[in-house]
Tab-separated table of C-alpha atoms in Angstrom:
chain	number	residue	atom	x	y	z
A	1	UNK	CA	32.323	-18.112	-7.503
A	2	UNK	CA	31.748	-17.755	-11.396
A	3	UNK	CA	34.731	-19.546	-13.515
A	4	UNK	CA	36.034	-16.234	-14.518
A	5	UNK	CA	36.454	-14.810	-11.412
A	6	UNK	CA	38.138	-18.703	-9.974
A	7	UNK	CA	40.491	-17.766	-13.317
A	8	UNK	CA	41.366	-14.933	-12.096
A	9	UNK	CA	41.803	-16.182	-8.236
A	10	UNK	CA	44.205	-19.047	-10.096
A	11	UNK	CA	46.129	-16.450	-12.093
A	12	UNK	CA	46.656	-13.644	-9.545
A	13	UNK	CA	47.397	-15.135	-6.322
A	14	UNK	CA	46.606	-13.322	-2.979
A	15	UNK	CA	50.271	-14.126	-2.031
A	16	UNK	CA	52.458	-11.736	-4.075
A	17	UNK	CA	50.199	-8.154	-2.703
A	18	UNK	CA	50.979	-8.642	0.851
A	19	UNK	CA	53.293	-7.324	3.345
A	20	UNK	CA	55.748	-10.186	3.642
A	21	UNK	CA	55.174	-10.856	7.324
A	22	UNK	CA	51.461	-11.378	6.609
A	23	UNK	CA	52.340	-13.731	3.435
A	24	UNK	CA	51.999	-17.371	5.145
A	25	UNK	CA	48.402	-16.326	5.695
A	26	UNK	CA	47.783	-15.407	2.266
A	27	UNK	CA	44.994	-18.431	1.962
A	28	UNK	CA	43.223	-17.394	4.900
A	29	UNK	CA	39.694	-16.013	4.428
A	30	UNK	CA	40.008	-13.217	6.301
A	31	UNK	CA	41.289	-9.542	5.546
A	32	UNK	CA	44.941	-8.942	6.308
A	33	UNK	CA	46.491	-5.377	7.489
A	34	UNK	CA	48.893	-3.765	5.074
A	35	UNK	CA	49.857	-0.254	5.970
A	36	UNK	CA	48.033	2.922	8.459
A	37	UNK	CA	44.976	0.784	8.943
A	38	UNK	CA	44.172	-0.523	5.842
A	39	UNK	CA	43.836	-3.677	5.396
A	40	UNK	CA	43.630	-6.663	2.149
A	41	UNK	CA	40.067	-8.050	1.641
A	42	UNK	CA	39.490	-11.128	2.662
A	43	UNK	CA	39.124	-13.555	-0.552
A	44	UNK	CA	35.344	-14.953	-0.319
A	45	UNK	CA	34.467	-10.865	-0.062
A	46	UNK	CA	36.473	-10.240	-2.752
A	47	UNK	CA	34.795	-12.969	-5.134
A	48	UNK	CA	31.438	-11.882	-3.978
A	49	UNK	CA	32.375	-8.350	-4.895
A	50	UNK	CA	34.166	-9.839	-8.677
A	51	UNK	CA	30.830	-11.614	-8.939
A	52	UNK	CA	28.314	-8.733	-8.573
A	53	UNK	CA	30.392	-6.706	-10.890
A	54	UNK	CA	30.083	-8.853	-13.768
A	55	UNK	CA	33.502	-7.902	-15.515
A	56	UNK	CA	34.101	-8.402	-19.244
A	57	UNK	CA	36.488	-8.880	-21.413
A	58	UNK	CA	37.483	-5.291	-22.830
A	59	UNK	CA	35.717	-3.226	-20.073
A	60	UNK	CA	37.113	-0.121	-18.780
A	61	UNK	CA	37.315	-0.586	-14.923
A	62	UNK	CA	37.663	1.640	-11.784
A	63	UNK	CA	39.354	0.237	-9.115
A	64	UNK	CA	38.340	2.618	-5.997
A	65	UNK	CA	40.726	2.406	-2.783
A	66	UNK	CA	43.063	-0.033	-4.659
A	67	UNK	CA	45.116	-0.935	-1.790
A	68	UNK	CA	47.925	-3.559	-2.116
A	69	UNK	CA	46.660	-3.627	-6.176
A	70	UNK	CA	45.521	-7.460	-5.745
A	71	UNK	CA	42.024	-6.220	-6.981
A	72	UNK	CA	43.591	-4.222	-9.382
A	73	UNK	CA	45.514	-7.223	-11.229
A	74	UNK	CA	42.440	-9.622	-10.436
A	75	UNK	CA	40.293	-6.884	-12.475
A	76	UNK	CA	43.044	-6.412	-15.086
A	77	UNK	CA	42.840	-10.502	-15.702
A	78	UNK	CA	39.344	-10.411	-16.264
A	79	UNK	CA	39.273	-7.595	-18.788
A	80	UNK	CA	42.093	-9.134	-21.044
A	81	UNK	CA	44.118	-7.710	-23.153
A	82	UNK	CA	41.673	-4.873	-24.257
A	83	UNK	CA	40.315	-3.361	-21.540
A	84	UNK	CA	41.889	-1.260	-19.036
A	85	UNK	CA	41.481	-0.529	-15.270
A	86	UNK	CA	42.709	2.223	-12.967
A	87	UNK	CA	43.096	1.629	-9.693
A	88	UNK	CA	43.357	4.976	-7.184
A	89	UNK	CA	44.559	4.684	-3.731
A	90	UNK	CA	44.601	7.716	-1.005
A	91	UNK	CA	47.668	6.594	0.490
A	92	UNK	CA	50.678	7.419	-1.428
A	93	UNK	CA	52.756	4.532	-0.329
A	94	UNK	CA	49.997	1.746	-1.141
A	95	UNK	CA	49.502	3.264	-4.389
A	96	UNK	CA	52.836	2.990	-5.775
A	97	UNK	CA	53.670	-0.657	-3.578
A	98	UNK	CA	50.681	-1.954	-5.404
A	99	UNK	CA	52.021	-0.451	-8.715
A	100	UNK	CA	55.191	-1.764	-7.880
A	101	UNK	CA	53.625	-5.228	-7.738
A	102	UNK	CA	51.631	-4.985	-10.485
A	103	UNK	CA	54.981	-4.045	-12.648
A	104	UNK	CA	56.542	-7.721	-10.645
A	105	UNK	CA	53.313	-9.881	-11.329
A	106	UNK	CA	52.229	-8.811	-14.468
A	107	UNK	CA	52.757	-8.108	-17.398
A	108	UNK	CA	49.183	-6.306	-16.716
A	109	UNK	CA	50.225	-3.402	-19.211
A	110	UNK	CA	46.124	-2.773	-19.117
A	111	UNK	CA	46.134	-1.690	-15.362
A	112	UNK	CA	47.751	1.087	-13.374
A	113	UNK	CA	47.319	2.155	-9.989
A	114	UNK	CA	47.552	6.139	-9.108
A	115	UNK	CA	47.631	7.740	-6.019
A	116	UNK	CA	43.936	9.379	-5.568
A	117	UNK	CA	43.704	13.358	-6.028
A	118	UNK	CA	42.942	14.800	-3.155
A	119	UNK	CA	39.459	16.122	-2.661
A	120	UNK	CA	38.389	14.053	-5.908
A	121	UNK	CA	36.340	10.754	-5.589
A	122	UNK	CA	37.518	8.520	-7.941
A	123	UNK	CA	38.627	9.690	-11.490
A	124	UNK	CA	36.313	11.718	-13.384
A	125	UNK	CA	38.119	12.957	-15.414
A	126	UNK	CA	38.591	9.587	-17.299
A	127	UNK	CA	34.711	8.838	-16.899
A	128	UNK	CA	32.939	7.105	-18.111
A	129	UNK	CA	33.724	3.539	-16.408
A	130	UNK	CA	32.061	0.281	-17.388
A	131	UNK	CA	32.404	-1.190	-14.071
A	132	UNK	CA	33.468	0.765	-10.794
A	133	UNK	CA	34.289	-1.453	-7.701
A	134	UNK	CA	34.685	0.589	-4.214
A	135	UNK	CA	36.638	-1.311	-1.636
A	136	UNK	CA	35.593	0.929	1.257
A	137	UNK	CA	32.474	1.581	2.820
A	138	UNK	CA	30.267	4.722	2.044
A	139	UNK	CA	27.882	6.575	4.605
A	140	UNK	CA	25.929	6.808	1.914
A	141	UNK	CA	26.125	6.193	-2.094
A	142	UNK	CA	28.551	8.959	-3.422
A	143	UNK	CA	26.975	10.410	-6.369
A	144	UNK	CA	29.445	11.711	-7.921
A	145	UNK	CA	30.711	7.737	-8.271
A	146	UNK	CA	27.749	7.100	-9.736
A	147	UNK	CA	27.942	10.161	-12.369
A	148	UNK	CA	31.191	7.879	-13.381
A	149	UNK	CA	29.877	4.870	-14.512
A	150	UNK	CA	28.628	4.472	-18.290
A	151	UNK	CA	25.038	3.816	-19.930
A	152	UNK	CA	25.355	0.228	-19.178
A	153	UNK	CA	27.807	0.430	-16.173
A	154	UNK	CA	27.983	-1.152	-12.738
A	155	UNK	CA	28.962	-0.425	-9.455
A	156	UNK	CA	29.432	-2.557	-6.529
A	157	UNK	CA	30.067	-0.351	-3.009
A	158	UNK	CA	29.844	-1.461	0.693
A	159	UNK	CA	27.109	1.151	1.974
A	160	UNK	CA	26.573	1.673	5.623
A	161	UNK	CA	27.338	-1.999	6.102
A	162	UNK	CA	25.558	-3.081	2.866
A	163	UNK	CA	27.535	-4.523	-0.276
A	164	UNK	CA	25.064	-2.235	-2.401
A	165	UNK	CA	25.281	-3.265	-6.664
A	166	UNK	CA	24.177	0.000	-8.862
A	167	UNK	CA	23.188	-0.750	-12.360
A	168	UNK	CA	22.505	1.716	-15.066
A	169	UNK	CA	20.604	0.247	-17.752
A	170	UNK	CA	18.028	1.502	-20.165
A	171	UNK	CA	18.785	5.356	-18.792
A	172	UNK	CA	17.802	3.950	-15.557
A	173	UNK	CA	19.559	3.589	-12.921
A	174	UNK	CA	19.095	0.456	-9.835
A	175	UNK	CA	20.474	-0.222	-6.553
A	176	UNK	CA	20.153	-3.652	-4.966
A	177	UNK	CA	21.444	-4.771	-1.858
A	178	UNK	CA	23.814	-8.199	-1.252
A	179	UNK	CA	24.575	-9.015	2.174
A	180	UNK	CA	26.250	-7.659	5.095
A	181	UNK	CA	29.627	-6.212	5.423
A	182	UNK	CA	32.439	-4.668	6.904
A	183	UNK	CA	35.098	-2.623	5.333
A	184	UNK	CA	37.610	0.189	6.102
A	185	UNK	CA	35.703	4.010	5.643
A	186	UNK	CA	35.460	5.574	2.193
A	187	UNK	CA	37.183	8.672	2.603
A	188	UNK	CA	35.222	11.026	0.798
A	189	UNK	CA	37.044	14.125	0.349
C-alpha cells in the first residue's frame, strides 16, 4: 500500500460506513453486507484499487457504485482540499446513508454522494473526471465510462473478474489487467 493511500486508511476508518451490527468486524479483510445485496469492499481490495488509481491532490474523482461512501471519503482524503469527488450509488437508501456519513465523518466539504440517474452510467454530465473508480464488476468495459475520464485520466474497473486499469495518455488510450476479482454486478442501465 502506497503512504497516501495508508493516510487515508489512518484518517477514514472502515468502522464509521458500516451497518452497526457488522461494525466489530470492521478490521476484517473481507467485504461486509450493507443493504439488498451489496456489500463493503474488503480493505486489501480497496487499497489495491486506491493504488492503481493513482489519486492526487486536487483531482476531480468519480466514485462509481459508492455504497456505504467509505471510498468516497477515502478518495475525498486523498484529493485534499482542492479537488472534488462524486460518488453515485443506484440504491437510494445507500446513497444518502453514505452521505449521511460523510456529513458525520467529515468535514469532506469536497465529496458528495448522489443517488445514480437511472438509465445513466456514471455522471456525464459533469465529465470530464481525472480518476474514475468502479466498485462493481462490468461484463465488459462500459464505454461510455471511459468517454468520462479526461486527457490524462484513469480508470480502475473489475471486468469479467479482472481488476482492469484504463489510462488515457498522449490521446491514447490503455487497458492493463491486475489480478483476479470478485465484486457485486455493475448495473448498467
Amino acid at each position: 500500500m502506497s503512504p497516501s493511500v495508508q493516510s487515508a486508511f489512518d484518517a477514514v476508518p472502515r468502522i464509521e460506513f458500516l451497518p452497526r451490527g457488522m461494525r466489530k468486524f470492521w478490521q476484517s479483510d473481507r467485504p461486509l453486507p450493507l443493504v439488498q445485496g451489496q456489500t463493503n469492499s474488503q480493505p486489501s481490495t480497496v487499497a489495491a484499487m486506491l493504488d492503481l488509481l493513482d489519486v492526487r491532490p486536487g483531482h476531480r474523482v468519480l466514485d462509481v457504485g459508492a455504497g456505504s461512501g467509505w471510498t468516497t471519503a477515502l478518495l475525498a482524503h486523498l484529493v485534499g482540499r482542492d479537488g472534488f469527488v462524486l460518488g453515485v450509488e443506484r440504491i437510494a437508501v445507500l446513497a444518502l446513508g453514505a452521505q449521511d456519513t460523510l456529513d458525520g465523518t467529515g468535514p469532506w466539504p469536497q465529496a458528495e454522494v448522489r443517488v445514480a440517474t437511472p438509465g445513466v452510467l456514471g455522471a456525464p454530465a459533469e465529465a470530464p473526471f481525472d480518476r474514475i473508480l468502479v466498485s462493481a464488476e462490468a461484463k465488459k468495459l462500459p464505454r461510455s465510462l471511459v468517454k468520462q475520464l479526461g486527457p490524462e485520466g484513469i480508470m480502475v474497473i473489475p471486468v469479467d473478474g479482472v481488476m482492469t486499469k484504463v489510462e488515457r495518455r498522449d490521446g491514447t488510450t490503455n487497458i492493463t489487467q491486475h489480478g483476479l476479482y470478485v465484486f457485486v454486478p455493475l448495473i448498467e442501465d
